[in-house]
PDB file of C-alpha atoms and ligand atoms in Angstrom:
ATOM      1  CA  MET A 115     107.586 -90.032 174.386  1.00  0.00           C
ATOM      2  CA  THR A 116     107.490 -89.110 178.002  1.00  0.00           C
ATOM      3  CA  LYS A 117     103.950 -89.573 179.733  1.00  0.00           C
ATOM      4  CA  PHE A 118     102.522 -87.180 181.913  1.00  0.00           C
ATOM      5  CA  ALA A 119     102.237 -89.813 184.675  1.00  0.00           C
ATOM      6  CA  ASP A 120     105.831 -90.426 184.614  1.00  0.00           C
ATOM      7  CA  ILE A 121     106.614 -86.787 185.632  1.00  0.00           C
ATOM      8  CA  LYS A 122     107.751 -86.298 189.048  1.00  0.00           C
ATOM      9  CA  GLY A 123     109.717 -82.798 189.138  1.00  0.00           C
ATOM     10  CA  PHE A 124     110.203 -79.700 187.330  1.00  0.00           C
ATOM     11  CA  VAL A 125     113.176 -77.912 186.684  1.00  0.00           C
ATOM     12  CA  PHE A 126     112.947 -74.205 186.414  1.00  0.00           C
ATOM     13  CA  ASP A 127     115.104 -71.509 184.729  1.00  0.00           C
ATOM     14  CA  LEU A 128     114.920 -68.410 186.534  1.00  0.00           C
ATOM     15  CA  ASP A 129     115.606 -65.152 184.435  1.00  0.00           C
ATOM     16  CA  GLY A 130     112.851 -64.830 182.100  1.00  0.00           C
ATOM     17  CA  VAL A 131     110.567 -67.798 183.356  1.00  0.00           C
ATOM     18  CA  ILE A 132     109.704 -66.891 187.104  1.00  0.00           C
ATOM     19  CA  THR A 133     110.399 -63.247 186.763  1.00  0.00           C
ATOM     20  CA  ASP A 134     111.525 -60.643 184.087  1.00  0.00           C
ATOM     21  CA  THR A 135     115.023 -60.310 185.275  1.00  0.00           C
ATOM     22  CA  ALA A 136     115.869 -61.252 181.482  1.00  0.00           C
ATOM     23  CA  GLN A 137     114.983 -57.455 180.895  1.00  0.00           C
ATOM     24  CA  PHE A 138     117.675 -56.311 183.672  1.00  0.00           C
ATOM     25  CA  HIS A 139     120.389 -58.679 182.152  1.00  0.00           C
ATOM     26  CA  THR A 140     119.291 -57.073 178.645  1.00  0.00           C
ATOM     27  CA  LYS A 141     119.686 -53.227 179.848  1.00  0.00           C
ATOM     28  CA  ALA A 142     123.060 -54.043 181.324  1.00  0.00           C
ATOM     29  CA  TRP A 143     124.453 -55.959 178.541  1.00  0.00           C
ATOM     30  CA  SER A 144     123.270 -53.422 176.122  1.00  0.00           C
ATOM     31  CA  LYS A 145     124.683 -50.601 177.921  1.00  0.00           C
ATOM     32  CA  LEU A 146     128.209 -52.375 177.952  1.00  0.00           C
ATOM     33  CA  ALA A 147     127.831 -53.130 174.171  1.00  0.00           C
ATOM     34  CA  ASP A 148     127.100 -49.536 173.535  1.00  0.00           C
ATOM     35  CA  GLN A 149     130.327 -48.726 175.653  1.00  0.00           C
ATOM     36  CA  LEU A 150     132.519 -51.306 173.648  1.00  0.00           C
ATOM     37  CA  GLY A 151     130.898 -50.043 170.307  1.00  0.00           C
ATOM     38  CA  VAL A 152     129.267 -53.199 169.510  1.00  0.00           C
ATOM     39  CA  LYS A 153     125.626 -52.891 167.597  1.00  0.00           C
ATOM     40  CA  TRP A 154     122.744 -54.273 169.606  1.00  0.00           C
ATOM     41  CA  SER A 155     120.397 -56.341 167.670  1.00  0.00           C
ATOM     42  CA  ASP A 156     117.258 -58.719 168.385  1.00  0.00           C
ATOM     43  CA  ASP A 157     119.409 -61.830 167.505  1.00  0.00           C
ATOM     44  CA  LEU A 158     122.214 -60.619 169.866  1.00  0.00           C
ATOM     45  CA  GLN A 159     119.710 -60.277 172.719  1.00  0.00           C
ATOM     46  CA  ASN A 160     118.083 -63.606 172.316  1.00  0.00           C
ATOM     47  CA  GLY A 161     121.628 -65.302 171.649  1.00  0.00           C
ATOM     48  CA  LEU A 162     122.614 -64.012 175.209  1.00  0.00           C
ATOM     49  CA  LYS A 163     119.707 -65.553 176.976  1.00  0.00           C
ATOM     50  CA  GLY A 164     120.761 -68.514 179.216  1.00  0.00           C
ATOM     51  CA  LEU A 165     124.460 -67.697 178.433  1.00  0.00           C
ATOM     52  CA  SER A 166     126.923 -67.376 181.489  1.00  0.00           C
ATOM     53  CA  ARG A 167     128.435 -63.738 182.545  1.00  0.00           C
ATOM     54  CA  MET A 168     131.777 -64.606 180.740  1.00  0.00           C
ATOM     55  CA  ASP A 169     130.187 -66.449 177.607  1.00  0.00           C
ATOM     56  CA  SER A 170     127.680 -63.394 177.284  1.00  0.00           C
ATOM     57  CA  LEU A 171     130.656 -61.156 177.219  1.00  0.00           C
ATOM     58  CA  GLU A 172     132.501 -63.289 174.744  1.00  0.00           C
ATOM     59  CA  LEU A 173     129.497 -63.247 172.350  1.00  0.00           C
ATOM     60  CA  ILE A 174     129.216 -59.609 172.605  1.00  0.00           C
ATOM     61  CA  LEU A 175     132.974 -59.025 171.666  1.00  0.00           C
ATOM     62  CA  LYS A 176     132.732 -61.495 168.871  1.00  0.00           C
ATOM     63  CA  THR A 177     129.539 -59.905 167.564  1.00  0.00           C
ATOM     64  CA  GLY A 178     131.498 -56.729 167.263  1.00  0.00           C
ATOM     65  CA  HIS A 179     134.789 -58.655 166.026  1.00  0.00           C
ATOM     66  CA  LYS A 180     136.365 -57.565 169.297  1.00  0.00           C
ATOM     67  CA  GLU A 181     137.206 -61.049 170.553  1.00  0.00           C
ATOM     68  CA  ASN A 182     140.852 -60.410 170.758  1.00  0.00           C
ATOM     69  CA  ASP A 183     140.856 -56.778 171.752  1.00  0.00           C
ATOM     70  CA  TYR A 184     140.900 -57.262 175.643  1.00  0.00           C
ATOM     71  CA  SER A 185     143.103 -59.427 178.283  1.00  0.00           C
ATOM     72  CA  PRO A 186     141.564 -61.730 180.553  1.00  0.00           C
ATOM     73  CA  ALA A 187     141.711 -59.312 183.240  1.00  0.00           C
ATOM     74  CA  GLU A 188     140.060 -56.577 181.172  1.00  0.00           C
ATOM     75  CA  LYS A 189     137.131 -58.874 180.417  1.00  0.00           C
ATOM     76  CA  GLU A 190     136.650 -59.629 184.066  1.00  0.00           C
ATOM     77  CA  LYS A 191     136.450 -55.956 184.687  1.00  0.00           C
ATOM     78  CA  LEU A 192     133.833 -55.462 182.020  1.00  0.00           C
ATOM     79  CA  ALA A 193     131.883 -58.402 183.198  1.00  0.00           C
ATOM     80  CA  THR A 194     131.926 -57.017 186.847  1.00  0.00           C
ATOM     81  CA  GLN A 195     130.957 -53.815 185.498  1.00  0.00           C
ATOM     82  CA  LYS A 196     127.910 -55.287 183.754  1.00  0.00           C
ATOM     83  CA  ASN A 197     127.163 -57.337 187.112  1.00  0.00           C
ATOM     84  CA  ASP A 198     127.322 -54.160 189.248  1.00  0.00           C
ATOM     85  CA  LEU A 199     124.691 -52.293 187.046  1.00  0.00           C
ATOM     86  CA  TYR A 200     122.418 -55.738 187.029  1.00  0.00           C
ATOM     87  CA  LEU A 201     122.753 -55.932 190.690  1.00  0.00           C
ATOM     88  CA  GLN A 202     121.397 -52.062 191.011  1.00  0.00           C
ATOM     89  CA  PHE A 203     118.251 -53.531 189.192  1.00  0.00           C
ATOM     90  CA  VAL A 204     117.800 -56.378 191.142  1.00  0.00           C
ATOM     91  CA  GLN A 205     117.505 -54.172 194.521  1.00  0.00           C
ATOM     92  CA  THR A 206     114.495 -53.023 192.955  1.00  0.00           C
ATOM     93  CA  ILE A 207     112.916 -56.347 192.731  1.00  0.00           C
ATOM     94  CA  THR A 208     109.797 -57.311 195.088  1.00  0.00           C
ATOM     95  CA  PRO A 209     107.540 -60.296 195.400  1.00  0.00           C
ATOM     96  CA  ALA A 210     104.979 -58.343 192.946  1.00  0.00           C
ATOM     97  CA  ASP A 211     107.604 -59.016 190.167  1.00  0.00           C
ATOM     98  CA  ILE A 212     106.849 -62.896 190.051  1.00  0.00           C
ATOM     99  CA  PHE A 213     105.288 -63.475 186.428  1.00  0.00           C
ATOM    100  CA  PRO A 214     101.422 -63.949 186.681  1.00  0.00           C
ATOM    101  CA  GLY A 215     100.261 -67.269 187.508  1.00  0.00           C
ATOM    102  CA  ILE A 216     103.687 -68.750 188.578  1.00  0.00           C
ATOM    103  CA  LYS A 217     103.289 -68.509 192.425  1.00  0.00           C
ATOM    104  CA  GLU A 218     100.053 -70.301 191.905  1.00  0.00           C
ATOM    105  CA  PHE A 219     101.832 -72.907 189.795  1.00  0.00           C
ATOM    106  CA  LEU A 220     104.370 -73.469 192.118  1.00  0.00           C
ATOM    107  CA  ASP A 221     101.723 -73.900 194.815  1.00  0.00           C
ATOM    108  CA  GLU A 222      99.691 -76.326 192.639  1.00  0.00           C
ATOM    109  CA  LEU A 223     102.971 -78.382 192.352  1.00  0.00           C
ATOM    110  CA  ASN A 224     103.638 -78.341 195.933  1.00  0.00           C
ATOM    111  CA  GLN A 225     100.170 -79.413 196.685  1.00  0.00           C
ATOM    112  CA  HIS A 226     100.599 -82.377 194.129  1.00  0.00           C
ATOM    113  CA  GLY A 227     104.040 -83.456 195.771  1.00  0.00           C
ATOM    114  CA  TYR A 228     105.870 -82.339 192.695  1.00  0.00           C
ATOM    115  CA  LEU A 229     109.770 -81.817 193.381  1.00  0.00           C
ATOM    116  CA  MET A 230     111.412 -78.773 192.119  1.00  0.00           C
ATOM    117  CA  SER A 231     114.869 -77.215 191.432  1.00  0.00           C
ATOM    118  CA  ILE A 232     116.511 -74.339 190.017  1.00  0.00           C
ATOM    119  CA  ALA A 233     118.907 -74.495 186.943  1.00  0.00           C
ATOM    120  CA  SER A 234     119.957 -71.097 186.273  1.00  0.00           C
ATOM    121  CA  ALA A 235     123.318 -70.054 184.923  1.00  0.00           C
ATOM    122  CA  SER A 236     122.939 -66.863 187.176  1.00  0.00           C
ATOM    123  CA  LYS A 237     125.139 -66.916 190.032  1.00  0.00           C
ATOM    124  CA  ASN A 238     122.853 -64.208 191.415  1.00  0.00           C
ATOM    125  CA  ALA A 239     119.817 -66.571 191.374  1.00  0.00           C
ATOM    126  CA  PRO A 240     119.708 -67.028 195.115  1.00  0.00           C
ATOM    127  CA  THR A 241     119.457 -63.184 195.525  1.00  0.00           C
ATOM    128  CA  VAL A 242     116.828 -62.942 193.079  1.00  0.00           C
ATOM    129  CA  LEU A 243     114.574 -65.770 194.707  1.00  0.00           C
ATOM    130  CA  SER A 244     115.091 -63.942 197.863  1.00  0.00           C
ATOM    131  CA  LYS A 245     114.111 -60.731 196.438  1.00  0.00           C
ATOM    132  CA  LEU A 246     110.980 -62.451 195.290  1.00  0.00           C
ATOM    133  CA  GLY A 247     110.238 -64.386 198.626  1.00  0.00           C
ATOM    134  CA  LEU A 248     110.534 -67.836 196.771  1.00  0.00           C
ATOM    135  CA  THR A 249     113.623 -69.097 198.519  1.00  0.00           C
ATOM    136  CA  ASP A 250     111.308 -71.638 200.424  1.00  0.00           C
ATOM    137  CA  TYR A 251     109.988 -72.952 197.425  1.00  0.00           C
ATOM    138  CA  PHE A 252     113.507 -73.907 196.155  1.00  0.00           C
ATOM    139  CA  GLU A 253     115.568 -75.727 198.544  1.00  0.00           C
ATOM    140  CA  HIS A 254     117.444 -77.004 195.438  1.00  0.00           C
ATOM    141  CA  VAL A 255     119.550 -74.872 193.384  1.00  0.00           C
ATOM    142  CA  VAL A 256     122.216 -75.933 190.899  1.00  0.00           C
ATOM    143  CA  ASP A 257     125.236 -73.932 191.855  1.00  0.00           C
ATOM    144  CA  PRO A 258     126.651 -72.535 188.450  1.00  0.00           C
ATOM    145  CA  ARG A 259     130.045 -72.783 189.866  1.00  0.00           C
ATOM    146  CA  THR A 260     130.106 -76.427 189.778  1.00  0.00           C
ATOM    147  CA  LEU A 261     129.314 -76.707 185.988  1.00  0.00           C
ATOM    148  CA  THR A 262     132.033 -77.754 183.345  1.00  0.00           C
ATOM    149  CA  HIS A 263     129.687 -76.333 180.498  1.00  0.00           C
ATOM    150  CA  GLY A 264     127.204 -73.703 180.034  1.00  0.00           C
ATOM    151  CA  LYS A 265     123.744 -74.219 178.258  1.00  0.00           C
ATOM    152  CA  PRO A 266     122.960 -75.495 175.444  1.00  0.00           C
ATOM    153  CA  ASP A 267     124.978 -78.138 177.236  1.00  0.00           C
ATOM    154  CA  PRO A 268     122.497 -80.451 179.316  1.00  0.00           C
ATOM    155  CA  GLU A 269     124.743 -80.605 182.155  1.00  0.00           C
ATOM    156  CA  ILE A 270     122.793 -77.842 184.206  1.00  0.00           C
ATOM    157  CA  PHE A 271     119.495 -79.741 183.512  1.00  0.00           C
ATOM    158  CA  ILE A 272     120.816 -83.223 184.450  1.00  0.00           C
ATOM    159  CA  LYS A 273     122.342 -81.864 187.855  1.00  0.00           C
ATOM    160  CA  ALA A 274     119.124 -79.960 188.376  1.00  0.00           C
ATOM    161  CA  ALA A 275     117.325 -83.569 188.214  1.00  0.00           C
ATOM    162  CA  GLU A 276     119.891 -85.367 190.197  1.00  0.00           C
ATOM    163  CA  ILE A 277     119.781 -82.718 193.275  1.00  0.00           C
ATOM    164  CA  ILE A 278     116.143 -83.704 193.474  1.00  0.00           C
ATOM    165  CA  GLY A 279     116.817 -87.410 193.322  1.00  0.00           C
ATOM    166  CA  LEU A 280     115.184 -88.008 189.935  1.00  0.00           C
ATOM    167  CA  LYS A 281     116.111 -89.167 186.404  1.00  0.00           C
ATOM    168  CA  PRO A 282     116.104 -86.455 183.800  1.00  0.00           C
ATOM    169  CA  GLU A 283     113.093 -88.566 181.953  1.00  0.00           C
ATOM    170  CA  GLN A 284     111.050 -87.898 185.071  1.00  0.00           C
ATOM    171  CA  CYS A 285     111.394 -84.003 184.902  1.00  0.00           C
ATOM    172  CA  ILE A 286     109.989 -81.131 183.062  1.00  0.00           C
ATOM    173  CA  GLY A 287     112.365 -78.212 182.284  1.00  0.00           C
ATOM    174  CA  LEU A 288     110.918 -74.682 181.914  1.00  0.00           C
ATOM    175  CA  GLU A 289     113.091 -72.251 179.762  1.00  0.00           C
ATOM    176  CA  ASP A 290     112.850 -68.694 177.986  1.00  0.00           C
ATOM    177  CA  ALA A 291     116.056 -69.138 176.023  1.00  0.00           C
ATOM    178  CA  THR A 292     116.729 -71.372 172.959  1.00  0.00           C
ATOM    179  CA  ALA A 293     119.936 -72.229 174.471  1.00  0.00           C
ATOM    180  CA  GLY A 294     118.151 -73.669 177.588  1.00  0.00           C
ATOM    181  CA  ILE A 295     115.576 -75.615 175.340  1.00  0.00           C
ATOM    182  CA  ALA A 296     118.570 -77.121 173.469  1.00  0.00           C
ATOM    183  CA  GLY A 297     119.891 -78.180 176.849  1.00  0.00           C
ATOM    184  CA  ILE A 298     116.898 -79.616 178.174  1.00  0.00           C
ATOM    185  CA  ASN A 299     116.214 -81.589 174.979  1.00  0.00           C
ATOM    186  CA  ALA A 300     119.567 -82.843 175.177  1.00  0.00           C
ATOM    187  CA  ALA A 301     118.863 -83.825 178.816  1.00  0.00           C
ATOM    188  CA  ASN A 302     116.040 -86.051 177.824  1.00  0.00           C
ATOM    189  CA  GLU A 303     113.739 -83.802 179.739  1.00  0.00           C
ATOM    190  CA  VAL A 304     110.496 -82.629 178.342  1.00  0.00           C
ATOM    191  CA  SER A 305     110.880 -78.955 177.325  1.00  0.00           C
ATOM    192  CA  LEU A 306     108.461 -76.262 178.212  1.00  0.00           C
ATOM    193  CA  GLY A 307     109.230 -73.061 176.625  1.00  0.00           C
ATOM    194  CA  VAL A 308     108.042 -69.781 178.117  1.00  0.00           C
ATOM    195  CA  GLY A 309     107.767 -66.906 175.351  1.00  0.00           C
ATOM    196  CA  SER A 310     107.111 -66.712 171.569  1.00  0.00           C
ATOM    197  CA  PRO A 311     106.705 -70.190 169.684  1.00  0.00           C
ATOM    198  CA  ASP A 312     108.361 -68.507 166.751  1.00  0.00           C
ATOM    199  CA  ILE A 313     111.621 -68.137 168.847  1.00  0.00           C
ATOM    200  CA  LEU A 314     111.343 -71.491 170.999  1.00  0.00           C
ATOM    201  CA  THR A 315     110.575 -73.740 167.959  1.00  0.00           C
ATOM    202  CA  GLU A 316     112.564 -76.711 169.662  1.00  0.00           C
ATOM    203  CA  ALA A 317     110.418 -76.838 172.956  1.00  0.00           C
ATOM    204  CA  ASP A 318     108.128 -79.510 173.116  1.00  0.00           C
ATOM    205  CA  MET A 319     105.433 -77.006 174.302  1.00  0.00           C
ATOM    206  CA  VAL A 320     105.137 -73.227 174.625  1.00  0.00           C
ATOM    207  CA  PHE A 321     103.456 -70.756 176.714  1.00  0.00           C
ATOM    208  CA  GLU A 322     103.402 -67.361 176.049  1.00  0.00           C
ATOM    209  CA  ASP A 323     101.364 -66.260 179.069  1.00  0.00           C
ATOM    210  CA  THR A 324     102.437 -67.586 182.244  1.00  0.00           C
ATOM    211  CA  ASN A 325      99.093 -67.591 183.670  1.00  0.00           C
ATOM    212  CA  ASN A 326      98.477 -70.440 181.370  1.00  0.00           C
ATOM    213  CA  ILE A 327     101.133 -72.696 182.879  1.00  0.00           C
ATOM    214  CA  THR A 328      99.174 -75.170 184.981  1.00  0.00           C
ATOM    215  CA  LEU A 329      99.207 -78.973 185.235  1.00  0.00           C
ATOM    216  CA  ALA A 330      96.073 -79.578 183.379  1.00  0.00           C
ATOM    217  CA  ASN A 331      97.321 -77.447 180.439  1.00  0.00           C
ATOM    218  CA  ILE A 332     100.819 -79.393 180.516  1.00  0.00           C
ATOM    219  CA  GLU A 333      98.881 -82.593 180.680  1.00  0.00           C
ATOM    220  CA  ALA A 334      96.730 -81.607 177.730  1.00  0.00           C
ATOM    221  CA  ASN A 335      99.906 -80.707 175.706  1.00  0.00           C
ATOM    222  CA  MET A 336     101.565 -83.954 176.653  1.00  0.00           C
ATOM    223  CA  ASN A 337      98.410 -86.010 175.411  1.00  0.00           C
ATOM    224  CA  LYS A 338      98.102 -84.154 171.769  1.00  0.00           C
TER     225      LYS A 338
HETATM  226  C1  LIG B   8     120.963 -66.506 183.222  1.00  0.00           C
HETATM  227  C2  LIG B   8     120.552 -65.305 182.268  1.00  0.00           C
HETATM  228  C3  LIG B   8     121.477 -64.717 181.352  1.00  0.00           C
HETATM  229  C4  LIG B   8     122.995 -64.263 182.493  1.00  0.00           C
HETATM  230  C5  LIG B   8     123.152 -65.509 183.185  1.00  0.00           C
HETATM  231  C6  LIG B   8     124.457 -65.282 184.120  1.00  0.00           C
HETATM  232  O1  LIG B   8     120.967 -67.674 182.477  1.00  0.00           O
HETATM  233  O2  LIG B   8     119.778 -65.893 181.448  1.00  0.00           O
HETATM  234  O3  LIG B   8     121.234 -63.554 180.724  1.00  0.00           O
HETATM  235  O4  LIG B   8     123.757 -63.724 181.632  1.00  0.00           O
HETATM  236  O5  LIG B   8     122.284 -66.279 183.875  1.00  0.00           O
HETATM  237  O6  LIG B   8     123.956 -64.450 185.087  1.00  0.00           O
HETATM  238  P1  LIG B   8     124.827 -63.905 186.236  1.00  0.00           P
HETATM  239  O7  LIG B   8     123.902 -63.316 187.096  1.00  0.00           O
HETATM  240  O8  LIG B   8     125.632 -64.947 187.099  1.00  0.00           O
HETATM  241  O9  LIG B   8     125.671 -62.852 185.420  1.00  0.00           O
HETATM  242 MG1  LIG B   9     116.182 -67.612 181.433  1.00  0.00          MG
END
């Protein structure tokens, strides 16, 4: 078991952890699913969280038993259509959209000398961070284009530790997706879930309210 004193860094997912861009991804994908005649459900919505753009489209098509209906070029077009709509939503983001308490938590981490990086599957992460005014907090962002495997594979979380010069065991990973929690656990990092404990059952600790994500509360959870 990792001890709190061993922790030197924090590896953040972005969408659904730092801000509610998860709702924008959901809106854009559900619109496309409608267009494709694929039934939307809570399970599909949760299953999509954390998946890359193409893996998301594949899951939607598979859910509707349409995985063999489109050529690679048509799939590219559909994914681009979704992303264009997503980017329209992203344009509306301001620093006021940072989840409550997250900016304070980032400041607390900085004050205590913790390192931090972004482990998001999103190619739009730098744009979202810039809209939120958080670019300076995250000098280190894993480029999802460099990855061989998507979440739930641990690759992105191992890379996110590596780019801040740490071993995975020295990091806590924050995630709102079950696929992400699985990746963090497989990377041997401590997993912190943001969302419902009923869904994030594999996380080492879960916070439903981002206001409660503080070093003191994390330490208390690890000493349980
Ligand atoms: C994140 C989100 C997913 C999204 C993925 C790719 O992991 O949780 O919902 O599909 O990034 O995002 P992108 O912006 O590259 O399409
Ligand atoms: Mg997420």
